[in-house]
Tab-separated table of C-alpha atoms in Angstrom:
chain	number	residue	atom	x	y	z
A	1	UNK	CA	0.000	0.000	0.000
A	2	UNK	CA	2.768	2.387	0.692
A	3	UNK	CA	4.695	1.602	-2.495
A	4	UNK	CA	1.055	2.364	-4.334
A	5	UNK	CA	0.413	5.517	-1.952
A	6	UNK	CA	4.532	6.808	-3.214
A	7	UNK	CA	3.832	5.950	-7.169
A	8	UNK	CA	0.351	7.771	-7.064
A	9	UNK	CA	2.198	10.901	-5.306
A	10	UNK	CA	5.245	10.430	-8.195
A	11	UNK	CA	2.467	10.287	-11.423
A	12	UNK	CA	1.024	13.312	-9.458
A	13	UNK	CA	3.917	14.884	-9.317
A	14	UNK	CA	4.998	14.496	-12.636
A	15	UNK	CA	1.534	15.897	-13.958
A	16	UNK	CA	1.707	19.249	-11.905
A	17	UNK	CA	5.582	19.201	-13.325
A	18	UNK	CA	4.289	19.320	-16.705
A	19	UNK	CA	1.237	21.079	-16.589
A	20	UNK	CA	3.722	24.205	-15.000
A	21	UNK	CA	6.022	24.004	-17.732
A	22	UNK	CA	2.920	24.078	-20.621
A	23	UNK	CA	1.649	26.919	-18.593
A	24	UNK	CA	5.188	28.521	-17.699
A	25	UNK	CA	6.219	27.711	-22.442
A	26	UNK	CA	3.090	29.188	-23.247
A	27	UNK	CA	3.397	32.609	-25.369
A	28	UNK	CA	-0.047	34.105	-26.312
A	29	UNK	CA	-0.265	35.169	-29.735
A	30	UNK	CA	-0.998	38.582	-29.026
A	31	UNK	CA	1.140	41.146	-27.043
A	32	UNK	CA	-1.658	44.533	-27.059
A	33	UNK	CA	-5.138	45.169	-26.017
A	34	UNK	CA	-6.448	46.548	-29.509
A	35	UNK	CA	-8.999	49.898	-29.296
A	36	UNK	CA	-10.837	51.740	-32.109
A	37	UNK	CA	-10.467	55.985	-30.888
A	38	UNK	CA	-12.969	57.617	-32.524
A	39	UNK	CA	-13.005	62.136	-33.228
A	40	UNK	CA	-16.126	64.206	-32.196
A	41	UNK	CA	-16.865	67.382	-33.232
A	42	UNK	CA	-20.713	67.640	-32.497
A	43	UNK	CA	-19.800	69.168	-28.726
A	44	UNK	CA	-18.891	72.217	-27.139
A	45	UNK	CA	-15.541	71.138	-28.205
A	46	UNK	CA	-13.616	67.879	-29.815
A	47	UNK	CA	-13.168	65.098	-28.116
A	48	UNK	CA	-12.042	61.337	-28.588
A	49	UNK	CA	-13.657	58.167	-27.393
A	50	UNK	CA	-13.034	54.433	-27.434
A	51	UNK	CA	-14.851	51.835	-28.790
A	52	UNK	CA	-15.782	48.698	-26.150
A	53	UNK	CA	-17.768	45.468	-25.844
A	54	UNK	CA	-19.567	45.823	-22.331
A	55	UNK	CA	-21.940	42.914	-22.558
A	56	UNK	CA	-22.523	39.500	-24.371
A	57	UNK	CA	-26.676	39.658	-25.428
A	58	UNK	CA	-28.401	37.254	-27.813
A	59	UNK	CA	-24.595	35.358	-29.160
A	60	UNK	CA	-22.757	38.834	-29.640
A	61	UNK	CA	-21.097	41.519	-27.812
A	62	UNK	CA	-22.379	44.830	-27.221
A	63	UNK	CA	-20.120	47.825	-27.557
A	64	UNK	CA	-20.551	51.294	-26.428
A	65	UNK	CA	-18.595	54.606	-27.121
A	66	UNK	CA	-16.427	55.942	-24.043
A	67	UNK	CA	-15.134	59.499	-23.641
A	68	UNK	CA	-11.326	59.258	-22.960
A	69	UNK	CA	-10.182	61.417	-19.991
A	70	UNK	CA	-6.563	61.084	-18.855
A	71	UNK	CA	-7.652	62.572	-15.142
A	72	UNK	CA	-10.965	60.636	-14.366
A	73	UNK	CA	-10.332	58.029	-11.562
A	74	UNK	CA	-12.552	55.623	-12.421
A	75	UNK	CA	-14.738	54.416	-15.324
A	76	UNK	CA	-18.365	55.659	-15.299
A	77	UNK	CA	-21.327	55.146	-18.113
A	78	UNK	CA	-24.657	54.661	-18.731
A	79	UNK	CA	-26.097	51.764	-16.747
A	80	UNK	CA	-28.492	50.702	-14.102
A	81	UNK	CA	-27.685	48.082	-10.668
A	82	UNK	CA	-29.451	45.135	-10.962
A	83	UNK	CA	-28.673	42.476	-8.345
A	84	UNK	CA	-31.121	39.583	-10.327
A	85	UNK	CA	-28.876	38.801	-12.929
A	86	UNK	CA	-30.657	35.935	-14.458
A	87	UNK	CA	-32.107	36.239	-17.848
A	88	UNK	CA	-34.707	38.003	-18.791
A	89	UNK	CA	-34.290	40.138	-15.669
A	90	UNK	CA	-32.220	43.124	-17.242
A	91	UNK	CA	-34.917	45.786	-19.329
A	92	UNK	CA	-34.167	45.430	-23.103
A	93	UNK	CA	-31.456	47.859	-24.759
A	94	UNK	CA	-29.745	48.404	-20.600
A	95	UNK	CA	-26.606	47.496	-19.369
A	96	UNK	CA	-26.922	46.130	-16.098
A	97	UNK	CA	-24.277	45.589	-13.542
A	98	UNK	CA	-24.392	44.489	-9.815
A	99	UNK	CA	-23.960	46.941	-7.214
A	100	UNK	CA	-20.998	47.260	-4.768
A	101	UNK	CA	-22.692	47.532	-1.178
A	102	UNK	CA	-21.612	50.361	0.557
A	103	UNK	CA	-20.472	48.135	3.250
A	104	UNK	CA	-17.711	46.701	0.893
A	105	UNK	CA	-14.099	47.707	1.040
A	106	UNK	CA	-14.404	48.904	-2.660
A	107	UNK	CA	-16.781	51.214	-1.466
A	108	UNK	CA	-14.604	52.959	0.998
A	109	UNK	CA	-11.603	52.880	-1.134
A	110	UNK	CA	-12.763	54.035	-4.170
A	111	UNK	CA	-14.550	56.989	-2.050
A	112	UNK	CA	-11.500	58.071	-0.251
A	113	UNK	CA	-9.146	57.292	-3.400
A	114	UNK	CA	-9.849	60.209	-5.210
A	115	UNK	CA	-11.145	64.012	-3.687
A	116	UNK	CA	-13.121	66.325	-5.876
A	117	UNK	CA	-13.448	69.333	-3.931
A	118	UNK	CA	-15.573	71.218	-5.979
A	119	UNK	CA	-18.840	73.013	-4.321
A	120	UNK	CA	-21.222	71.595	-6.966
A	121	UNK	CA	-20.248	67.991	-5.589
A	122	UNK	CA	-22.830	66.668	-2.823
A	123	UNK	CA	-21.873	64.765	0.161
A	124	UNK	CA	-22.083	60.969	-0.227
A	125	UNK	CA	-24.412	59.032	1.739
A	126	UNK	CA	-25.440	55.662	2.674
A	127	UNK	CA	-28.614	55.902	2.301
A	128	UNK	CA	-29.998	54.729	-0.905
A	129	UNK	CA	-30.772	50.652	-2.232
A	130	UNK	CA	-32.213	49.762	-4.875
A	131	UNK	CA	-35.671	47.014	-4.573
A	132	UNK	CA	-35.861	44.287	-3.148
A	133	UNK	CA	-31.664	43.786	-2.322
A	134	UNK	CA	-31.941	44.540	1.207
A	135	UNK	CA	-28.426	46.662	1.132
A	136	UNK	CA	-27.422	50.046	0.390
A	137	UNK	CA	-25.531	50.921	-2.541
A	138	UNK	CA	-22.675	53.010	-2.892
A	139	UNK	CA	-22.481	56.860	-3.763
A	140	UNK	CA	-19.702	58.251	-5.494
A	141	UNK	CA	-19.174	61.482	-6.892
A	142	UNK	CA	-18.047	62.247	-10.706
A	143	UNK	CA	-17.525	65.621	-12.549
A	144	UNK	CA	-18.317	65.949	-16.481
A	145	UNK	CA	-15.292	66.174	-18.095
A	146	UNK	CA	-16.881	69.027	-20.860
A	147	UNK	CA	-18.800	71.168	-17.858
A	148	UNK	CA	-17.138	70.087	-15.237
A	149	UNK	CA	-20.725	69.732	-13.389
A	150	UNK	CA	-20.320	67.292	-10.919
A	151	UNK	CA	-23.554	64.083	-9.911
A	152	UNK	CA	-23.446	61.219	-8.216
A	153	UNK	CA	-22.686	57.436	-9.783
A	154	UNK	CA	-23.302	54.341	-7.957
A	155	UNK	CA	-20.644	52.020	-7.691
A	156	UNK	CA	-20.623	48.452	-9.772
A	157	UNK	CA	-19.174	45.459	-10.645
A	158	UNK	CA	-18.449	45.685	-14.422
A	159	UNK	CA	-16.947	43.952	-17.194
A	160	UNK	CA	-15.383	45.231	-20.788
A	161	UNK	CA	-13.906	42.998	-22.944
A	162	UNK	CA	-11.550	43.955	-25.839
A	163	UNK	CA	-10.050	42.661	-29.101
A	164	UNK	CA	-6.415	41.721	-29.350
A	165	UNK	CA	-3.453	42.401	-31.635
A	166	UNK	CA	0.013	41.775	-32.444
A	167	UNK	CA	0.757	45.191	-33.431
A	168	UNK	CA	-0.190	44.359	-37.188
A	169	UNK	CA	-3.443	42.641	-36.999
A	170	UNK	CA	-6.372	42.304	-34.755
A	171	UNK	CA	-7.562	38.821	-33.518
A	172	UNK	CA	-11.197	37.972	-33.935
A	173	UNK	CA	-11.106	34.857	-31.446
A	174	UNK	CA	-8.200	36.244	-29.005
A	175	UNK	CA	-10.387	38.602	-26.767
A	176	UNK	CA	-9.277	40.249	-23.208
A	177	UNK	CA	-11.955	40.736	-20.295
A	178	UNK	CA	-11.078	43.638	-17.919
A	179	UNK	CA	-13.163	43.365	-14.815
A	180	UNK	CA	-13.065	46.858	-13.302
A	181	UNK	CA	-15.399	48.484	-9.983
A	182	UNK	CA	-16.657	51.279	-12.771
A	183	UNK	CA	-20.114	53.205	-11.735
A	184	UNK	CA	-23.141	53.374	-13.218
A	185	UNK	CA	-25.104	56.873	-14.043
A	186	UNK	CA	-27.898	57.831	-15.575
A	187	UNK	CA	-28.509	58.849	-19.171
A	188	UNK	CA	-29.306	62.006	-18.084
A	189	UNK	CA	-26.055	62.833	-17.172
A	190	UNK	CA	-24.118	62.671	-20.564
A	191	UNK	CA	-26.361	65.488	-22.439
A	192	UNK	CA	-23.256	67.483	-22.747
A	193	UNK	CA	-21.777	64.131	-24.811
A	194	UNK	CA	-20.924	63.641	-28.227
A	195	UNK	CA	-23.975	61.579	-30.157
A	196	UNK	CA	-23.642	58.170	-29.368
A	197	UNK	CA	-21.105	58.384	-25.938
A	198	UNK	CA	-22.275	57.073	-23.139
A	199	UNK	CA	-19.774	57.121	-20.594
A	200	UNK	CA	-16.222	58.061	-19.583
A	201	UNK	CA	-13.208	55.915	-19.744
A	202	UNK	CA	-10.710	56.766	-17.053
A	203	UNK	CA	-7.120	55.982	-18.570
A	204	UNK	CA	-5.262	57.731	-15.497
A	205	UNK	CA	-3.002	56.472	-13.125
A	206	UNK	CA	-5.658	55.600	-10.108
A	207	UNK	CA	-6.025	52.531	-8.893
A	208	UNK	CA	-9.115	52.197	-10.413
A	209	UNK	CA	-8.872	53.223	-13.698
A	210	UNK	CA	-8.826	51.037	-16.303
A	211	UNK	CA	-5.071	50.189	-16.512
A	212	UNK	CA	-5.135	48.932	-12.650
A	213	UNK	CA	-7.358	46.182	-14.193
A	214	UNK	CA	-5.393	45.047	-16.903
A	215	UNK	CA	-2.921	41.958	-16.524
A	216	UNK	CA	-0.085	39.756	-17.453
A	217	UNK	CA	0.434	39.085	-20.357
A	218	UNK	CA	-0.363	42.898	-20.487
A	219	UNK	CA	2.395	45.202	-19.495
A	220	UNK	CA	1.135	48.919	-18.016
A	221	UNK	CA	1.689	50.607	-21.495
A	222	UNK	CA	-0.340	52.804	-22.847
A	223	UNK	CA	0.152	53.514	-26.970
A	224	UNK	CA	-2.459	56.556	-28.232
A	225	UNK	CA	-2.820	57.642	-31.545
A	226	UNK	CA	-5.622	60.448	-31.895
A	227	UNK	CA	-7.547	60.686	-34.982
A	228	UNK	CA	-7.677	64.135	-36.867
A	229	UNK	CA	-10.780	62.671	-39.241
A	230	UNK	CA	-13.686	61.747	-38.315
A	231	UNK	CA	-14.499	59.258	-41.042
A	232	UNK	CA	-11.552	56.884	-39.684
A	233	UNK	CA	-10.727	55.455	-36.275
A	234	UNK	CA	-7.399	56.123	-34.689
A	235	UNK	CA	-5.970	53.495	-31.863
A	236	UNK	CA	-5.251	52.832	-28.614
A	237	UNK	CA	-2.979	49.759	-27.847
A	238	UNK	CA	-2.771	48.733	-24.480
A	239	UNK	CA	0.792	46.685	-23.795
A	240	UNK	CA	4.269	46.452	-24.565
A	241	UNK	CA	3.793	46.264	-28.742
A	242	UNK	CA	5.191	46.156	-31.490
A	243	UNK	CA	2.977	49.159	-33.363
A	244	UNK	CA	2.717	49.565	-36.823
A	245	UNK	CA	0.596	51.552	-39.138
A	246	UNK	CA	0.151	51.156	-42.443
A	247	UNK	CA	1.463	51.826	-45.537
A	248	UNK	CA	5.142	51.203	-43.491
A	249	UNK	CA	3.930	47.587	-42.420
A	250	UNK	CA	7.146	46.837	-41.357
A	251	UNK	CA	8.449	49.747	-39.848
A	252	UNK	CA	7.450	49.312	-35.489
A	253	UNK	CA	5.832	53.245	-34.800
A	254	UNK	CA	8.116	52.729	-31.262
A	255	UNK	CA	11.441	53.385	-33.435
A	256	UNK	CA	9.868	56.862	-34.020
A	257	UNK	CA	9.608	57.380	-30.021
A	258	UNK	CA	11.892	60.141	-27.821
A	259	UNK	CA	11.126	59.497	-23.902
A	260	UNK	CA	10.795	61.890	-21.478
A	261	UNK	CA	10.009	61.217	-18.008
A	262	UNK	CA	6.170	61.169	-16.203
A	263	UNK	CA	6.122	63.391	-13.274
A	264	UNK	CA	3.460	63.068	-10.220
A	265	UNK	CA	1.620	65.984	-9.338
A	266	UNK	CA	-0.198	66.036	-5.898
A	267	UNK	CA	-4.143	65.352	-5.873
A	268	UNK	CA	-4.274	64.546	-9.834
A	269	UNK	CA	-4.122	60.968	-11.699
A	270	UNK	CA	-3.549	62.753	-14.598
A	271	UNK	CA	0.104	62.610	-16.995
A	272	UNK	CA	2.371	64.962	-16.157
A	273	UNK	CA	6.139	66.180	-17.954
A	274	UNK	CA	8.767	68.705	-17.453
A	275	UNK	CA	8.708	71.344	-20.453
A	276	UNK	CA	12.242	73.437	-19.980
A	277	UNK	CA	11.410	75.825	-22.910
A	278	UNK	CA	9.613	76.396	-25.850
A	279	UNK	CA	11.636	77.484	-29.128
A	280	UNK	CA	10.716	78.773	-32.308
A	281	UNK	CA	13.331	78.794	-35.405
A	282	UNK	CA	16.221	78.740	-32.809
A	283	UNK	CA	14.879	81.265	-30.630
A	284	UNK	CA	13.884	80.160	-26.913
A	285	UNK	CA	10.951	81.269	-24.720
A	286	UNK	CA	12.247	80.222	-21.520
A	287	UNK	CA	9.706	78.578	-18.806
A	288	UNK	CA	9.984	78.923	-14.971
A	289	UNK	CA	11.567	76.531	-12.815
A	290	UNK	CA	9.157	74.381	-11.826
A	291	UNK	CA	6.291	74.773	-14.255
A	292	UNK	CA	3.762	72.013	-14.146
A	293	UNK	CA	2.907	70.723	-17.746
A	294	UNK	CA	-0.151	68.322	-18.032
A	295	UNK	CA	-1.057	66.071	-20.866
A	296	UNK	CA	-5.356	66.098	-21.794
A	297	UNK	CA	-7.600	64.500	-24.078
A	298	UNK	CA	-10.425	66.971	-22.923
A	299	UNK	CA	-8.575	69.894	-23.742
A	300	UNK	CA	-8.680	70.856	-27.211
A	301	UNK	CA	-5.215	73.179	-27.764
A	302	UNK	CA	-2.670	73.589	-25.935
A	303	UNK	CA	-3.298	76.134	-23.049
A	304	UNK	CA	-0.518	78.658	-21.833
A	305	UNK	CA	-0.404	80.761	-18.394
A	306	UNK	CA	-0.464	84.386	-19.616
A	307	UNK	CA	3.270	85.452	-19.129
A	308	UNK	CA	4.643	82.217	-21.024
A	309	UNK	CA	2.019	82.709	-23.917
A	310	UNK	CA	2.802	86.311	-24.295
A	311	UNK	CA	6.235	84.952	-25.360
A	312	UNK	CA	5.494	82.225	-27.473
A	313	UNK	CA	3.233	84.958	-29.595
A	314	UNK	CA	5.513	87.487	-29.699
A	315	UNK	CA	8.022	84.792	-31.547
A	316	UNK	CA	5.937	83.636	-33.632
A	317	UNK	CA	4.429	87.368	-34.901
A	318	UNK	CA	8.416	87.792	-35.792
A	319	UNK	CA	8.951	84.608	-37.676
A	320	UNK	CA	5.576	84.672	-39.741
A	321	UNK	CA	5.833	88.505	-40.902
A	322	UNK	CA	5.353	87.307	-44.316
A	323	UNK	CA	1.788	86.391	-43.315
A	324	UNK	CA	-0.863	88.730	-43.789
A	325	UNK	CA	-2.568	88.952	-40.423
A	326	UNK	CA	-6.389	88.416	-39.581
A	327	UNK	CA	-8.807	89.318	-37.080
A	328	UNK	CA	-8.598	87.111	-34.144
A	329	UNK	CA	-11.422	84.164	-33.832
A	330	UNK	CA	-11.811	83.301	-30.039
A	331	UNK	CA	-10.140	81.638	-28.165
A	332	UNK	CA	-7.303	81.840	-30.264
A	333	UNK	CA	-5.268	85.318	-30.005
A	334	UNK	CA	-2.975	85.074	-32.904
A	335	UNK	CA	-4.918	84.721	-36.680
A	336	UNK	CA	-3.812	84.646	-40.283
A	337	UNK	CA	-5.313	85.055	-43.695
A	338	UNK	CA	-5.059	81.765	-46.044
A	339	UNK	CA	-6.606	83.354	-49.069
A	340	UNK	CA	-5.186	85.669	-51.536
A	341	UNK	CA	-7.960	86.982	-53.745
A	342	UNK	CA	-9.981	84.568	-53.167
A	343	UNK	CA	-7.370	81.544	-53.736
A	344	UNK	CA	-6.972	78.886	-50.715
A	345	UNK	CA	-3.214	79.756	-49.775
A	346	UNK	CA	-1.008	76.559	-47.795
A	347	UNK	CA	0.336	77.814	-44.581
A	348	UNK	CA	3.580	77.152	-43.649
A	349	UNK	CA	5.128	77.958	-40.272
A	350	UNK	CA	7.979	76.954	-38.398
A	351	UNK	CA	7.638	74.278	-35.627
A	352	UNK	CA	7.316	75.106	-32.426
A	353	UNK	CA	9.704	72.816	-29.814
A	354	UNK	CA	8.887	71.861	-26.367
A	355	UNK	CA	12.487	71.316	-24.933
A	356	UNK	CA	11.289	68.397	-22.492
A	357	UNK	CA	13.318	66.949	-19.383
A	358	UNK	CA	15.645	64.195	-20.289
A	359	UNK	CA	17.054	66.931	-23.348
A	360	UNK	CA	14.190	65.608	-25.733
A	361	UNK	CA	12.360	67.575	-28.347
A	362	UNK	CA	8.978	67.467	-29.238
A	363	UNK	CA	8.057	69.048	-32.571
A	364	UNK	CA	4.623	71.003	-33.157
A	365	UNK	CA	4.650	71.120	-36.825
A	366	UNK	CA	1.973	73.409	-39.158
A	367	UNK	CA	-0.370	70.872	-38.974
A	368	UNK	CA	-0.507	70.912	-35.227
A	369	UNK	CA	-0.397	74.319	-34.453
A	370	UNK	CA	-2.387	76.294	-36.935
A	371	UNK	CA	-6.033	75.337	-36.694
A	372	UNK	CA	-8.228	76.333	-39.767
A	373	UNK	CA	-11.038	77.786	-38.636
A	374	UNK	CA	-12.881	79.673	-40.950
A	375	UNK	CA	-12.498	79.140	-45.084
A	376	UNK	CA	-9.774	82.269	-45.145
A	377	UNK	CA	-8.814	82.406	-41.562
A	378	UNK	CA	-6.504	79.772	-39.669
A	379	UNK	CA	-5.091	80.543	-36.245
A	380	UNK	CA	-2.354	79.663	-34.170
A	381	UNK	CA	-3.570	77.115	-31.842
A	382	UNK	CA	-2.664	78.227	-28.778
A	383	UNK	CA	-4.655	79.489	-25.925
A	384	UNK	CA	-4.452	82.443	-23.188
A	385	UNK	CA	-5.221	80.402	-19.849
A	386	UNK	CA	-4.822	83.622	-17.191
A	387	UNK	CA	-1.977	85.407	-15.245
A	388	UNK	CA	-2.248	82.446	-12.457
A	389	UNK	CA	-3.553	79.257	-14.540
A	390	UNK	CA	-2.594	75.672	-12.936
A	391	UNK	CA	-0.712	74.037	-14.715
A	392	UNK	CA	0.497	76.477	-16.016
A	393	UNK	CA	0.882	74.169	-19.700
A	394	UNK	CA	-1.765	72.367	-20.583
A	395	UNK	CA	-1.071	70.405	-24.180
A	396	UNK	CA	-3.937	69.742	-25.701
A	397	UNK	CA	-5.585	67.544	-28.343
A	398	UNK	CA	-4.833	69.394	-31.422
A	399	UNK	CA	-1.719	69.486	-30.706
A	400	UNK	CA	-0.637	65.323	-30.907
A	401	UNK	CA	-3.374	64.319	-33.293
A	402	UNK	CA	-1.447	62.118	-35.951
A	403	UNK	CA	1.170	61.803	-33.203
A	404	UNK	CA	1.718	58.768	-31.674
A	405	UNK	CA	2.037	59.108	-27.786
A	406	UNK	CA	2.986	56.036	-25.085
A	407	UNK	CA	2.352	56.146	-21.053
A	408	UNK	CA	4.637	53.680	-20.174
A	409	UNK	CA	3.171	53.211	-16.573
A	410	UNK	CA	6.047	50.590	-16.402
A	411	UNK	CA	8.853	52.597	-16.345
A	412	UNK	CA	7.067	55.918	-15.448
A	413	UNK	CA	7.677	57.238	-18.869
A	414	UNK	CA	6.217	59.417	-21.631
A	415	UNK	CA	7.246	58.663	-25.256
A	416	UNK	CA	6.225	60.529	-28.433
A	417	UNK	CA	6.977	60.527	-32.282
A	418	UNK	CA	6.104	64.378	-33.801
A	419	UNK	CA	3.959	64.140	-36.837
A	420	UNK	CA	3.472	61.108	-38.136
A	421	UNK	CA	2.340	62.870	-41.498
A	422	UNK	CA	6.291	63.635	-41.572
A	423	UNK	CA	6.620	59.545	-41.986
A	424	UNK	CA	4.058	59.224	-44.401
A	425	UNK	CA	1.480	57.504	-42.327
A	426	UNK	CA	-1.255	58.318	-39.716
A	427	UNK	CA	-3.218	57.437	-36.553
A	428	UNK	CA	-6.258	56.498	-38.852
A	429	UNK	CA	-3.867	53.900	-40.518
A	430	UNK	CA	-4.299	50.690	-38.323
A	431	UNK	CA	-5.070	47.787	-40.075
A	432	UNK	CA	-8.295	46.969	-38.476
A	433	UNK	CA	-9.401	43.684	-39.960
A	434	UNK	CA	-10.206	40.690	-38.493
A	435	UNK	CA	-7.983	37.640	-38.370
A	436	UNK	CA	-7.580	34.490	-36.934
């Protein structure tokens, strides 16, 4: 019997020796979470959103439209709690979730993760359930990204699942679940959104952000390419790569990448860097010690405390003299006139450089900093943000459209490639189709 008892342990052994090294050998075919980013222009301003399945209904996925917003702490959209989950028991075209009790740790933590401080925000309570669960749900506070009005979300447990890619294709049977506490809020509370978004898709640095929720194989790497047409998608790519964009199907985007470090800044999840000047054809516009520069996907152009705009437009009235000036179009300060007689003209400027920490350069080129905005008038896209704006920099959307742009979360980096119109290619140039 003990001779039997020692061979069974042995064979069992043996198995849990080779089932480890199957597991330990096996190399997924994919190394990136694989996002359509979509351009809207039918709000108050442009914005981006990503495309995501949140629920599997009659043998397909659903997918909804999510604002992206670099700051937001958690994920919040258009749902309702529903603690029956058995079919049939969610009204047709909702998304339900279950509720997080507001007696759960993920209550508390979520609620004392993140601060807004704004007056419009009301105190949380415990106080509310929904019928016939017996326990009370869980409050949190969110503020619009576009008004920066600020309502109360209930906390959930959600699920969005993702395609796959291996920088040059995406899978159609390789998919990736995220499991995130997100919050659900009612449709009331995206009238400010673009048509057809219905939530907000926090790609910060919290702990509950998306990013938190996303695992090995997965590395915490971020890869963004905004769209600047609305007819096709850019991409977000979610892990270590390789990139590539099309026509150059063999050329990885991440060989086109200068690093500069990400900086912390206190009470913010947001994506911070260290801007050490600003030139313009050789000349320099120095910037304070100290000056706090913030990446956004909610802010359309580039916004500049008063003193260090002043400068960059006084440069850049000296090196476009040749340009016939135009009456300013708010917000912008600085204008010019792209028709002569009637005949579209092709502006041409010089770049504008942020001289980043770490000695890097990143180039603004004409297509990023002159925004057309009228058939004869385009202006320099650059904003006025006040005498005591903070941060004082703000970069904005415009400004790294066809730019590809990696938070590398991993080593607490911030890489970017200029213009990719420079290289011939663009961020609406992922090969999107399906393979297996």
């Amino acid at each position: 019997m003990l001779f039997l008892m020692q061979l069974i342990f042995i064979v069992l052994a043996f198995i849990v020796h080779e089932h480890d090294q199957v597991i330990a050998a096996f190399v997924p075919p994919y190394s990136s979470a694989t996002i359509p980013v979509h351009k809207h222009v039918d709000a108050v301003k442009p914005l981006y959103s990503v495309e995501i399945m949140t629920s599997f209904v009659n043998s397909s996925y659903l997918h909804a439209n999510f604002l992206i917003d670099l700051d937001a702490p958690f994920i919040w959209h258009d749902c309702i709690l529903q603690w029956n989950t058995f079919p049939g028991s969610c009204p047709t075209d909702t998304l339900c979730t279950y509720p997080v009790s507001c007696e759960e740790y993920q209550c508390t933590e979520v609620r004392t993760t993140y601060s807004y401080q704004s007056p419009l925000c009301s105190p949380v309570t415990n106080d509310s359930t929904i019928p016939d669960w017996g326990y009370c749900t869980c409050p949190v506070n969110v503020v619009d990204p576009i008004t920066g009005s600020c309502s109360q979300t209930l906390l959930n447990y959600d699920e969005f699942t993702v395609n796959t890619s291996n920088g040059r294709n995406v899978f159609n049977d390789e998919l990736y679940g995220a499991y995130p506490n997100a919050a659900c809020a009612p449709s009331s509370a995206f009238q400010s959104f673009p048509v057809n978004v219905s939530g907000v898709m926090a790609l910060s640095t919290s702990p509950y952000a998306l990013p938190a929720y996303l695992y090995d194989p997965l590395k915490r790497i971020i890869g963004l390419c905004l769209p600047s047409n609305l007819s096709n998608p850019g991409i977000l790519l979610y892990g270590t790569g390789p990139y590539y964009l099309l026509p150059q199907s063999n050329i990885d985007v991440r060989t086109y990448l200068s690093y500069t470090p990400l900086l912390t800044h206190p009470d913010s999840f947001g994506y911070f860097i260290g801007v050490n000047s600003i030139v313009i054809k050789a000349r320099s516009i120095d910037i304070p010690i100290n000056t706090t520069t913030k990446i956004s996907t909610t802010e359309p152009y580039t916004t500049l405390r008063t003193d260090i705009y002043n400068g960059v437009v006084r440069r850049f009235i000296k090196v476009t003299q040749r340009i016939l000036p135009a009456k300013p179009v708010a917000p912008f300060g600085l204008c010019f006139n792209t028709s002569t007689n009637g005949t579209q003209v092709s502006l041409k400027v010089p770049d504008i450089e942020f001289n980043l920490q770490g000695g890097k350069k990143w180039s603004v080129s004409t297509s990023n900093s002159m925004k057309q905005v009228t058939k004869d008038v385009a202006c320099l896209a650059f904003v006025d943000s006040g005498a005591t704006s903070e941060p004082a920099i703000v970069i904005g959307s415009f400004q790294f459209e066809d730019n590809f742009v990696v938070f590398d979360l991993e080593n607490s980096t911030f890489g970017f490639s200029s213009s990719l119109l420079r290289k011939q290619t663009s961020c609406s140039n992922f090969n999107f189709t399906l393979t297996n």
